Short mmCIF file of C-alpha atoms in Angstrom, two decimals:
data_model
loop_
_atom_site.label_atom_id
_atom_site.label_comp_id
_atom_site.label_asym_id
_atom_site.label_seq_id
_atom_site.Cartn_x
_atom_site.Cartn_y
_atom_site.Cartn_z
CA MET A 579 18.51 -17.31 -19.77
CA PRO A 580 16.11 -15.14 -17.16
CA ASP A 581 13.28 -13.38 -18.12
CA VAL A 582 14.18 -10.13 -15.96
CA ILE A 583 17.18 -9.52 -13.82
CA VAL A 584 16.43 -7.36 -10.85
CA ILE A 585 19.30 -5.42 -9.20
CA GLY A 586 19.05 -4.46 -5.88
CA GLY A 587 17.44 -6.65 -2.74
CA GLY A 588 15.83 -3.94 -1.14
CA PRO A 589 11.94 -3.44 -0.76
CA ALA A 590 11.77 -2.29 -4.25
CA GLY A 591 13.74 -5.18 -5.66
CA CYS A 592 12.56 -7.93 -3.66
CA ALA A 593 8.65 -6.55 -4.61
CA ALA A 594 9.34 -6.66 -8.05
CA ALA A 595 11.14 -10.07 -8.02
CA LEU A 596 8.14 -11.51 -6.02
CA GLY A 597 5.54 -10.04 -8.37
CA LEU A 598 7.08 -11.05 -11.53
CA ASN A 599 7.63 -14.71 -9.93
CA ARG A 600 4.04 -15.03 -8.99
CA LEU A 601 3.23 -14.30 -12.80
CA GLY A 602 5.51 -17.28 -13.56
CA TYR A 603 8.56 -15.36 -14.86
CA HIS A 604 12.15 -16.68 -14.21
CA VAL A 605 13.96 -13.69 -11.91
CA VAL A 606 17.46 -13.38 -11.12
CA LEU A 607 17.95 -11.03 -8.08
CA CYS A 608 21.42 -9.50 -7.64
CA ASP A 609 22.79 -7.32 -4.76
CA GLN A 610 26.09 -6.37 -3.82
CA ALA A 611 25.41 -7.07 0.10
CA LYS A 612 25.57 -9.93 2.16
CA PHE A 613 21.87 -10.25 3.70
CA PRO A 614 20.98 -9.30 6.20
CA ARG A 615 22.18 -5.64 6.27
CA ASP A 616 21.37 -2.36 7.56
CA LYS A 617 20.49 0.96 6.01
CA VAL A 618 19.44 4.39 6.91
CA CYS A 619 15.77 4.67 6.91
CA GLY A 620 13.07 6.32 8.96
CA GLU A 621 11.83 2.89 9.44
CA PHE A 622 8.02 3.42 9.67
CA ILE A 623 5.70 2.11 6.82
CA SER A 624 2.92 3.82 5.50
CA PRO A 625 -0.70 2.41 6.45
CA ALA A 626 -1.40 2.17 2.52
CA ALA A 627 1.64 -0.27 2.38
CA ASP A 628 -0.28 -3.06 4.40
CA PRO A 629 -2.28 -4.52 1.53
CA ILE A 630 1.07 -4.67 -0.54
CA LEU A 631 2.88 -6.31 1.81
CA LYS A 632 -0.11 -8.87 2.24
CA ARG A 633 -0.04 -9.61 -1.41
CA LEU A 634 3.47 -10.23 -1.68
CA GLY A 635 3.23 -12.71 1.22
CA VAL A 636 5.57 -10.76 3.95
CA LEU A 637 2.88 -9.07 6.08
CA ASP A 638 2.50 -11.99 8.25
CA ARG A 639 6.00 -12.74 8.63
CA ILE A 640 6.29 -9.13 9.74
CA GLU A 641 3.05 -9.34 12.04
CA ALA A 642 4.44 -12.38 13.68
CA LEU A 643 7.21 -10.25 15.47
CA SER A 644 4.91 -8.48 16.95
CA PRO A 645 6.06 -5.13 15.63
CA LYS A 646 5.14 -1.55 16.75
CA ARG A 647 2.36 -0.10 14.84
CA LEU A 648 2.10 3.90 15.13
CA LYS A 649 -1.36 5.61 15.32
CA GLY A 650 -0.21 8.81 13.22
CA VAL A 651 2.13 11.55 13.26
CA ALA A 652 2.91 14.64 16.21
CA ILE A 653 4.37 17.53 14.95
CA SER A 654 5.80 20.44 16.92
CA SER A 655 7.27 23.70 15.68
CA TYR A 656 10.43 25.11 16.87
CA GLU A 657 9.62 24.05 20.39
CA GLY A 658 6.44 25.72 20.44
CA GLU A 659 2.87 24.08 19.37
CA GLU A 660 2.75 20.39 18.96
CA VAL A 661 -0.08 18.70 17.20
CA VAL A 662 -0.91 15.23 17.64
CA ILE A 663 -2.77 13.70 14.38
CA ASP A 664 -4.04 10.23 13.90
CA TYR A 665 -4.50 8.68 10.77
CA PRO A 666 -7.96 9.01 9.02
CA GLN A 667 -10.54 6.56 9.05
CA LEU A 668 -12.00 6.18 5.41
CA PRO A 669 -15.28 5.19 4.59
CA GLY A 670 -15.19 1.07 4.42
CA MET A 671 -12.69 0.69 7.18
CA GLU A 672 -13.76 -0.95 10.50
CA THR A 673 -11.01 0.79 12.59
CA ARG A 674 -8.56 3.59 12.31
CA PRO A 675 -5.43 2.59 10.20
CA THR A 676 -1.95 2.14 11.65
CA SER A 677 1.61 2.21 10.18
CA LEU A 678 4.07 -0.50 10.66
CA SER A 679 7.48 0.50 12.38
CA VAL A 680 10.21 -1.96 11.49
CA SER A 681 13.85 -1.73 11.65
CA ARG A 682 15.22 -1.94 7.92
CA TYR A 683 17.56 -4.69 9.25
CA VAL A 684 14.63 -6.93 10.11
CA LEU A 685 12.52 -5.73 6.84
CA ASP A 686 15.08 -6.32 4.22
CA ALA A 687 15.90 -9.79 6.00
CA ILE A 688 11.95 -10.84 5.81
CA PHE A 689 11.97 -9.61 2.25
CA MET A 690 14.92 -11.54 1.27
CA GLU A 691 13.53 -14.86 3.23
CA GLN A 692 10.46 -14.79 1.22
CA VAL A 693 12.14 -14.05 -2.12
CA LYS A 694 14.44 -17.25 -1.45
CA GLN A 695 11.50 -19.14 -0.29
CA VAL A 696 9.38 -18.96 -3.27
CA GLY A 697 12.38 -20.03 -5.41
CA ILE A 698 13.82 -16.98 -6.82
CA GLU A 699 17.49 -17.02 -7.84
CA VAL A 700 19.20 -14.69 -5.74
CA ARG A 701 22.89 -13.68 -6.03
CA GLU A 702 24.37 -12.01 -3.11
CA GLN A 703 27.69 -10.07 -2.89
CA HIS A 704 27.37 -9.74 -6.80
CA LYS A 705 28.09 -6.16 -7.66
CA VAL A 706 26.60 -4.97 -11.06
CA THR A 707 29.24 -2.85 -12.81
CA GLU A 708 27.97 -2.38 -16.48
CA PHE A 709 24.94 -2.90 -18.51
CA LEU A 710 25.05 -5.08 -21.71
CA PHE A 711 23.76 -3.52 -24.99
CA ALA A 712 22.68 -4.80 -28.11
CA GLU A 713 20.49 -2.56 -30.90
CA GLY A 714 20.66 0.46 -28.45
CA ARG A 715 18.73 -1.09 -25.56
CA VAL A 716 19.77 -3.18 -22.38
CA VAL A 717 19.91 -6.86 -22.61
CA GLY A 718 21.94 -7.79 -19.44
CA ILE A 719 24.71 -6.80 -16.96
CA ARG A 720 28.10 -7.34 -16.05
CA GLY A 721 29.89 -7.24 -12.58
CA TRP A 722 31.75 -8.87 -9.78
CA ASP A 723 30.89 -11.56 -7.43
CA GLU A 724 32.01 -12.36 -4.09
CA SER A 725 35.38 -14.04 -5.16
CA LYS A 726 36.13 -10.97 -7.43
CA THR A 727 35.54 -13.13 -10.29
CA SER A 728 33.79 -11.35 -13.43
CA PHE A 729 30.13 -12.68 -14.22
CA SER A 730 27.80 -11.51 -17.06
CA LEU A 731 24.18 -12.17 -17.36
CA LYS A 732 21.70 -11.65 -20.36
CA ALA A 733 17.80 -11.17 -20.07
CA PRO A 734 15.12 -9.29 -22.19
CA LEU A 735 14.47 -6.94 -19.30
CA VAL A 736 16.35 -5.44 -16.37
CA ILE A 737 14.90 -3.46 -13.45
CA ASP A 738 17.33 -1.39 -11.63
CA ALA A 739 16.20 -1.08 -7.83
CA GLY A 740 19.83 -0.09 -6.73
CA GLY A 741 18.33 2.82 -4.86
CA ARG A 742 19.54 6.51 -5.14
CA ASN A 743 23.15 5.41 -6.19
CA ALA A 744 21.63 3.08 -8.79
CA LEU A 745 24.07 2.15 -11.71
CA SER A 746 21.38 3.60 -14.12
CA LEU A 747 21.60 7.07 -12.45
CA LYS A 748 25.32 7.08 -12.98
CA LYS A 749 25.44 5.55 -16.00
CA PHE A 750 23.07 7.71 -17.67
CA ASP A 751 23.53 10.62 -15.64
CA LEU A 752 19.62 10.73 -14.87
CA LYS A 753 19.85 12.27 -11.09
CA LYS A 754 18.50 15.82 -11.00
CA GLN A 755 19.22 17.24 -7.59
CA SER A 756 16.48 19.32 -6.26
CA ALA A 757 17.67 23.43 -6.55
CA GLY A 758 19.51 24.24 -3.07
CA ASN A 759 19.02 20.72 -1.68
CA ASN A 760 22.23 19.44 0.05
CA LYS A 761 20.74 17.84 3.15
CA ILE A 762 21.99 15.06 4.76
CA ALA A 763 20.24 12.44 7.29
CA LEU A 764 21.94 11.11 10.42
CA ALA A 765 20.04 8.35 12.27
CA ALA A 766 20.77 6.08 15.35
CA HIS A 767 18.78 3.75 17.62
CA TRP A 768 18.24 4.75 21.15
CA GLN A 769 17.70 2.48 24.19
CA GLY A 770 15.10 3.85 26.95
CA ALA A 771 13.57 6.19 24.96
CA GLN A 772 10.08 7.55 26.46
CA LEU A 773 7.68 8.20 23.84
CA ALA A 774 4.18 9.25 25.30
CA ASP A 775 2.31 7.15 22.56
CA ASP A 776 2.68 5.39 19.59
CA TYR A 777 3.19 8.21 17.16
CA CYS A 778 5.71 9.23 14.60
CA TYR A 779 7.07 12.37 16.27
CA MET A 780 8.16 14.95 13.87
CA HIS A 781 10.34 17.88 15.44
CA VAL A 782 11.17 21.04 13.51
CA SER A 783 13.74 23.38 14.79
CA ARG A 784 16.84 24.86 13.71
CA PRO A 785 19.08 23.56 12.12
CA GLY A 786 16.59 20.93 10.63
CA TYR A 787 14.16 18.39 12.09
CA THR A 788 14.04 14.88 13.51
CA GLY A 789 11.72 12.05 13.05
CA ILE A 790 11.43 9.56 16.03
CA SER A 791 9.37 6.37 16.20
CA SER A 792 9.47 3.33 18.05
CA VAL A 793 10.58 0.48 16.44
CA ALA A 794 10.86 -2.08 19.57
CA GLU A 795 9.98 -2.31 23.33
CA ASN A 796 12.04 1.21 24.94
CA ARG A 797 13.95 1.56 21.55
CA ALA A 798 13.49 4.13 19.10
CA ASN A 799 14.83 5.52 15.92
CA VAL A 800 15.93 9.10 15.82
CA VAL A 801 16.56 10.50 12.37
CA LEU A 802 18.02 14.22 11.93
CA VAL A 803 17.80 15.83 8.60
CA VAL A 804 20.00 19.19 8.32
CA ASP A 805 21.86 20.87 5.70
CA ARG A 806 25.05 19.58 5.02
CA GLN A 807 26.63 23.03 6.02
CA ALA A 808 25.49 23.21 9.24
CA MET A 809 27.61 20.44 10.33
CA ARG A 810 30.92 22.62 9.56
CA GLY A 811 33.14 19.63 9.49
CA GLU A 812 32.21 18.80 12.84
CA ASN A 813 32.37 15.08 14.03
CA PRO A 814 28.99 13.36 12.76
CA ASP A 815 28.22 11.56 16.38
CA ARG A 816 29.06 14.52 18.40
CA PHE A 817 27.06 16.88 16.02
CA TYR A 818 24.24 14.64 15.59
CA ARG A 819 24.12 14.00 19.68
CA ASP A 820 24.26 17.63 20.45
CA THR A 821 21.69 18.85 17.66
CA VAL A 822 19.22 16.04 18.86
CA MET A 823 19.23 17.16 22.58
CA LYS A 824 18.87 20.85 21.91
CA ASN A 825 15.28 20.65 21.44
CA ARG A 826 12.97 20.37 24.60
CA TYR A 827 10.47 18.05 23.13
CA ARG A 828 13.59 15.51 22.12
CA GLN A 829 14.98 16.10 25.54
CA LYS A 830 11.85 14.89 27.18
CA ILE A 831 11.84 11.58 25.19
CA LEU A 832 15.71 10.95 25.35
CA GLN A 833 16.90 12.23 28.63
CA ASN A 834 17.12 9.03 30.03
CA ALA A 835 17.75 7.10 26.82
CA GLU A 836 21.23 5.83 25.49
CA CYS A 837 22.23 6.02 21.99
CA ILE A 838 23.45 2.53 21.40
CA GLU A 839 25.44 2.73 17.91
CA SER A 840 27.53 5.10 15.83
CA VAL A 841 25.44 7.46 13.44
CA ARG A 842 24.91 6.59 10.00
CA ALA A 843 24.58 8.90 7.16
CA VAL A 844 23.00 9.47 3.85
CA GLU A 845 23.08 12.48 1.52
CA SER A 846 21.48 13.40 -1.74
CA LEU A 847 18.11 13.38 -0.23
CA ALA A 848 14.87 14.81 -2.36
CA PHE A 849 15.85 14.33 -6.10
CA SER A 850 13.83 13.32 -9.47
CA VAL A 851 15.10 11.67 -12.44
CA LYS A 852 15.31 11.87 -15.97
CA SER A 853 13.62 9.49 -18.53
CA VAL A 854 15.77 6.30 -19.58
CA PRO A 855 17.21 6.91 -22.77
CA CYS A 856 17.11 3.30 -23.89
CA GLY A 857 14.92 0.30 -23.94
CA GLY A 858 14.98 -3.18 -21.91
CA LEU A 859 15.61 -1.08 -18.49
CA LEU A 860 13.19 0.08 -15.78
CA LEU A 861 13.93 1.98 -12.81
CA VAL A 862 11.87 1.21 -9.29
CA GLY A 863 12.01 2.56 -5.79
CA ASP A 864 14.50 5.16 -4.71
CA ALA A 865 15.87 4.57 -8.04
CA MET A 866 13.17 6.85 -9.86
CA GLY A 867 13.86 9.75 -7.39
CA PHE A 868 13.70 10.12 -3.60
CA ILE A 869 11.18 11.92 -1.55
CA ASP A 870 12.08 14.17 1.51
CA PRO A 871 11.43 11.95 4.66
CA PHE A 872 9.47 14.54 5.92
CA THR A 873 6.61 14.06 3.32
CA GLY A 874 6.28 10.59 3.75
CA GLU A 875 8.66 7.18 3.88
CA GLY A 876 9.95 5.77 0.67
CA ILE A 877 9.16 2.26 1.36
CA TYR A 878 5.60 2.57 0.30
CA LEU A 879 6.56 4.37 -2.88
CA SER A 880 9.12 1.53 -3.54
CA LEU A 881 6.57 -0.93 -3.12
CA ARG A 882 4.04 0.80 -5.32
CA SER A 883 6.37 1.71 -7.91
CA SER A 884 7.46 -1.84 -8.29
CA GLU A 885 3.91 -3.08 -8.51
CA ILE A 886 3.35 -0.63 -11.39
CA ALA A 887 6.82 -1.96 -12.96
CA VAL A 888 5.56 -5.59 -12.79
CA GLU A 889 2.34 -4.67 -14.78
CA GLY A 890 4.62 -2.80 -17.78
CA VAL A 891 7.10 -5.88 -17.63
CA ASP A 892 4.26 -8.27 -18.09
CA GLN A 893 2.86 -6.50 -21.08
CA SER A 894 6.40 -6.28 -22.11
CA LEU A 895 7.27 -9.88 -22.18
CA LYS A 896 4.01 -10.89 -23.43
CA ASP A 897 4.21 -8.78 -26.55
CA SER A 898 8.06 -9.38 -26.57
CA ASP A 899 8.62 -5.43 -27.04
CA GLY A 900 11.21 -4.22 -24.83
CA SER A 901 11.60 -0.92 -26.74
CA ARG A 902 11.83 2.27 -25.01
CA GLU A 903 8.47 3.52 -26.46
CA THR A 904 6.78 0.61 -24.68
CA LEU A 905 8.42 0.86 -21.60
CA LYS A 906 7.70 4.75 -21.22
CA ASP A 907 4.32 3.84 -20.42
CA TYR A 908 5.54 2.54 -17.00
CA GLU A 909 7.25 6.07 -16.67
CA VAL A 910 4.01 7.96 -17.48
CA ARG A 911 1.93 6.03 -15.06
CA ARG A 912 4.57 6.37 -12.18
CA LYS A 913 4.57 9.89 -12.84
CA GLN A 914 0.90 10.34 -12.74
CA GLU A 915 0.67 8.62 -9.26
CA PHE A 916 3.87 10.22 -7.70
CA ASP A 917 4.53 13.56 -8.95
CA LYS A 918 1.91 15.33 -6.91
CA LYS A 919 3.68 13.60 -3.87
CA PHE A 920 6.99 14.99 -5.04
CA LEU A 921 5.31 18.47 -5.45
CA LEU A 922 3.92 18.41 -1.53
CA SER A 923 7.44 17.47 -0.54
CA ARG A 924 8.82 20.78 -1.95
CA ILE A 925 5.96 22.66 -0.56
CA LEU A 926 6.58 21.48 2.79
CA GLN A 927 10.07 21.95 2.61
CA LYS A 928 9.39 25.57 2.10
CA LEU A 929 7.17 25.70 5.09
CA ILE A 930 9.11 24.08 7.65
CA TYR A 931 12.22 25.92 7.19
CA ASN A 932 10.32 28.99 7.67
CA ARG A 933 9.55 29.42 11.42
CA PHE A 934 6.66 32.00 10.59
CA PHE A 935 4.80 29.81 8.28
CA CYS A 936 5.59 26.71 10.34
CA ASP A 937 4.41 28.03 13.32
CA ARG A 938 0.82 29.18 11.66
CA VAL A 939 0.47 25.73 9.85
CA VAL A 940 0.87 23.76 13.10
CA ARG A 941 -1.68 25.94 14.83
CA ALA A 942 -4.21 25.73 12.06
CA LEU A 943 -3.68 22.14 12.04
CA LYS A 944 -4.47 22.03 15.72
CA ARG A 945 -7.78 24.12 15.58
CA ASN A 946 -8.84 22.07 12.69
CA PRO A 947 -8.46 18.37 13.07
CA ASP A 948 -10.22 17.70 9.72
CA LEU A 949 -7.43 19.47 7.70
CA ALA A 950 -5.16 17.76 9.97
CA GLU A 951 -6.28 14.45 9.27
CA THR A 952 -6.49 15.04 5.31
CA LEU A 953 -2.73 16.11 5.38
CA VAL A 954 -1.61 13.24 7.54
CA GLY A 955 -3.97 10.81 5.27
CA VAL A 956 -1.72 11.87 2.35
CA ILE A 957 1.50 11.60 4.29
CA GLY A 958 0.37 8.12 4.96
CA ASP A 959 -0.69 7.46 1.25
CA LEU A 960 -4.29 6.84 2.44
CA LEU A 961 -5.56 9.88 0.28
CA PRO A 962 -4.05 10.89 -2.86
CA ALA A 963 -1.69 14.06 -2.99
CA GLN A 964 -4.04 16.21 -5.13
CA ARG A 965 -6.32 16.46 -2.08
CA VAL A 966 -3.72 18.57 -0.08
CA VAL A 967 -2.01 19.92 -3.62
CA SER A 968 -4.76 22.03 -4.42
CA SER A 969 -6.00 25.70 -3.80
CA LYS A 970 -8.89 24.66 -2.05
CA PHE A 971 -7.03 22.81 0.66
CA LEU A 972 -4.43 25.77 0.88
CA LEU A 973 -7.22 28.21 1.23
CA ARG A 974 -8.90 26.27 4.11
CA LEU A 975 -5.31 26.28 5.62
CA MET A 976 -4.83 29.86 5.27
CA LEU A 977 -8.52 30.49 6.72
CA ALA A 978 -8.06 28.46 9.72
#
C-alpha cells in the first residue's frame, strides 16, 4: 500500500509527488489523461518559481530547451498609456530576475518525465471518481482505468491536485465562486508575432484584457479574458480573433501573425474554496482556489502550495495522524501565505474594469518606477502581497 495517493499530474501534483518521494515515501500518482497533453494557461512562470523548480529537479531540463525568459510586464490601459516594468532586483540578487515562458504541453511533459525517472508509480488514463472512507476520513480512491475497468487504491493520505474541476470540489461542494465572476479565458498560439521585447504584454480594453507572451521564436501565447456574456453565443474562434484584433497594441504585435490553432477555453476563473470537511485529504494547486490570471500566473502558487502540503503530510505520516485537525494546519499556513494575493486579485479586477481608475493607475506607475517595480515584484511573487495590499502603498499610488 502506498503512503500517499496524488490525484492529478499537472505541476502541483507532480511537485507534491516529487517532494514526498525525496523524503522516502511511496507515492502513486493518478491522472485521467495520457501525457503529454495540453492545457489552457498563461504559460509564463513567476521568477520566484525558479528555486522550487531547481529543488524538484526540473529546472535544468527546462533550461536545456533554451526557453524564453521575460524581463517583466508591460501594461496598457484602453489603448492609451502603456508602462513597461522590469522585475525588481532585490538585495542579494546579482542580476534582475526573469520569468520562464514555456508552453504547458512542454512543461507538463518535463514534470511527468521527472516523476517517472525518479521511480514514482504513475497511472495515466486512470480517472478517479470516488473517495473511499473509513471512520469519517478519506482512506483511498476508486475509479476507472484506460480499459474501463474499475480500480481501487488505499493509502493513509490523498492529495487532490485535480485543478479547478477536482473531485474534492464536487464531492464536498467546496467551490466558492467570486461574486459577479463569470469570466472565460480563450487562448491560442500565434506564429509570426512581433513582440518589441521579452515582456508579458497585458492590454486592457473592452470587453476584457489579454496577456501575450513569447513561448518560442516568433510564436506567442495570446490569452483573452472576458465576461462570458460578452460572447453573446458567438462562435468562440471568431469572437476571439475579432476581439483580439480590435486593440491597436495587439494589432501591432499580431498584424503579420497567424493564429495556428483552434481557440481553447476555460471558465470558472477566480474562485476560493471552503475547508476540507474530513481527514485524510489535502488540496493543492488550482484545487485550493484559482487566482485571476491578471494578478499572477497560477503555476508558482501550485508549486508553493505543494511544498507546504509536503511538509504537512510528512509530519502527519510521522505522527500517524491524518485527522482533519492535524491537516488543518496546512490550510492555515496556505491561507497565511496566499490570502493577500487573492485579495490583490479582487482589487485589481475592480481597477482594470473601470477605465477611469485603470488609466490613472497606469499613468501613476509610469511616473513612479519604484511603485511600478513593487507591484510587479508582488505579481512575480518576489515580494509579499502585503507590500501592495496596504494603506501605505495605496496612498502613495493615489498621490502619484
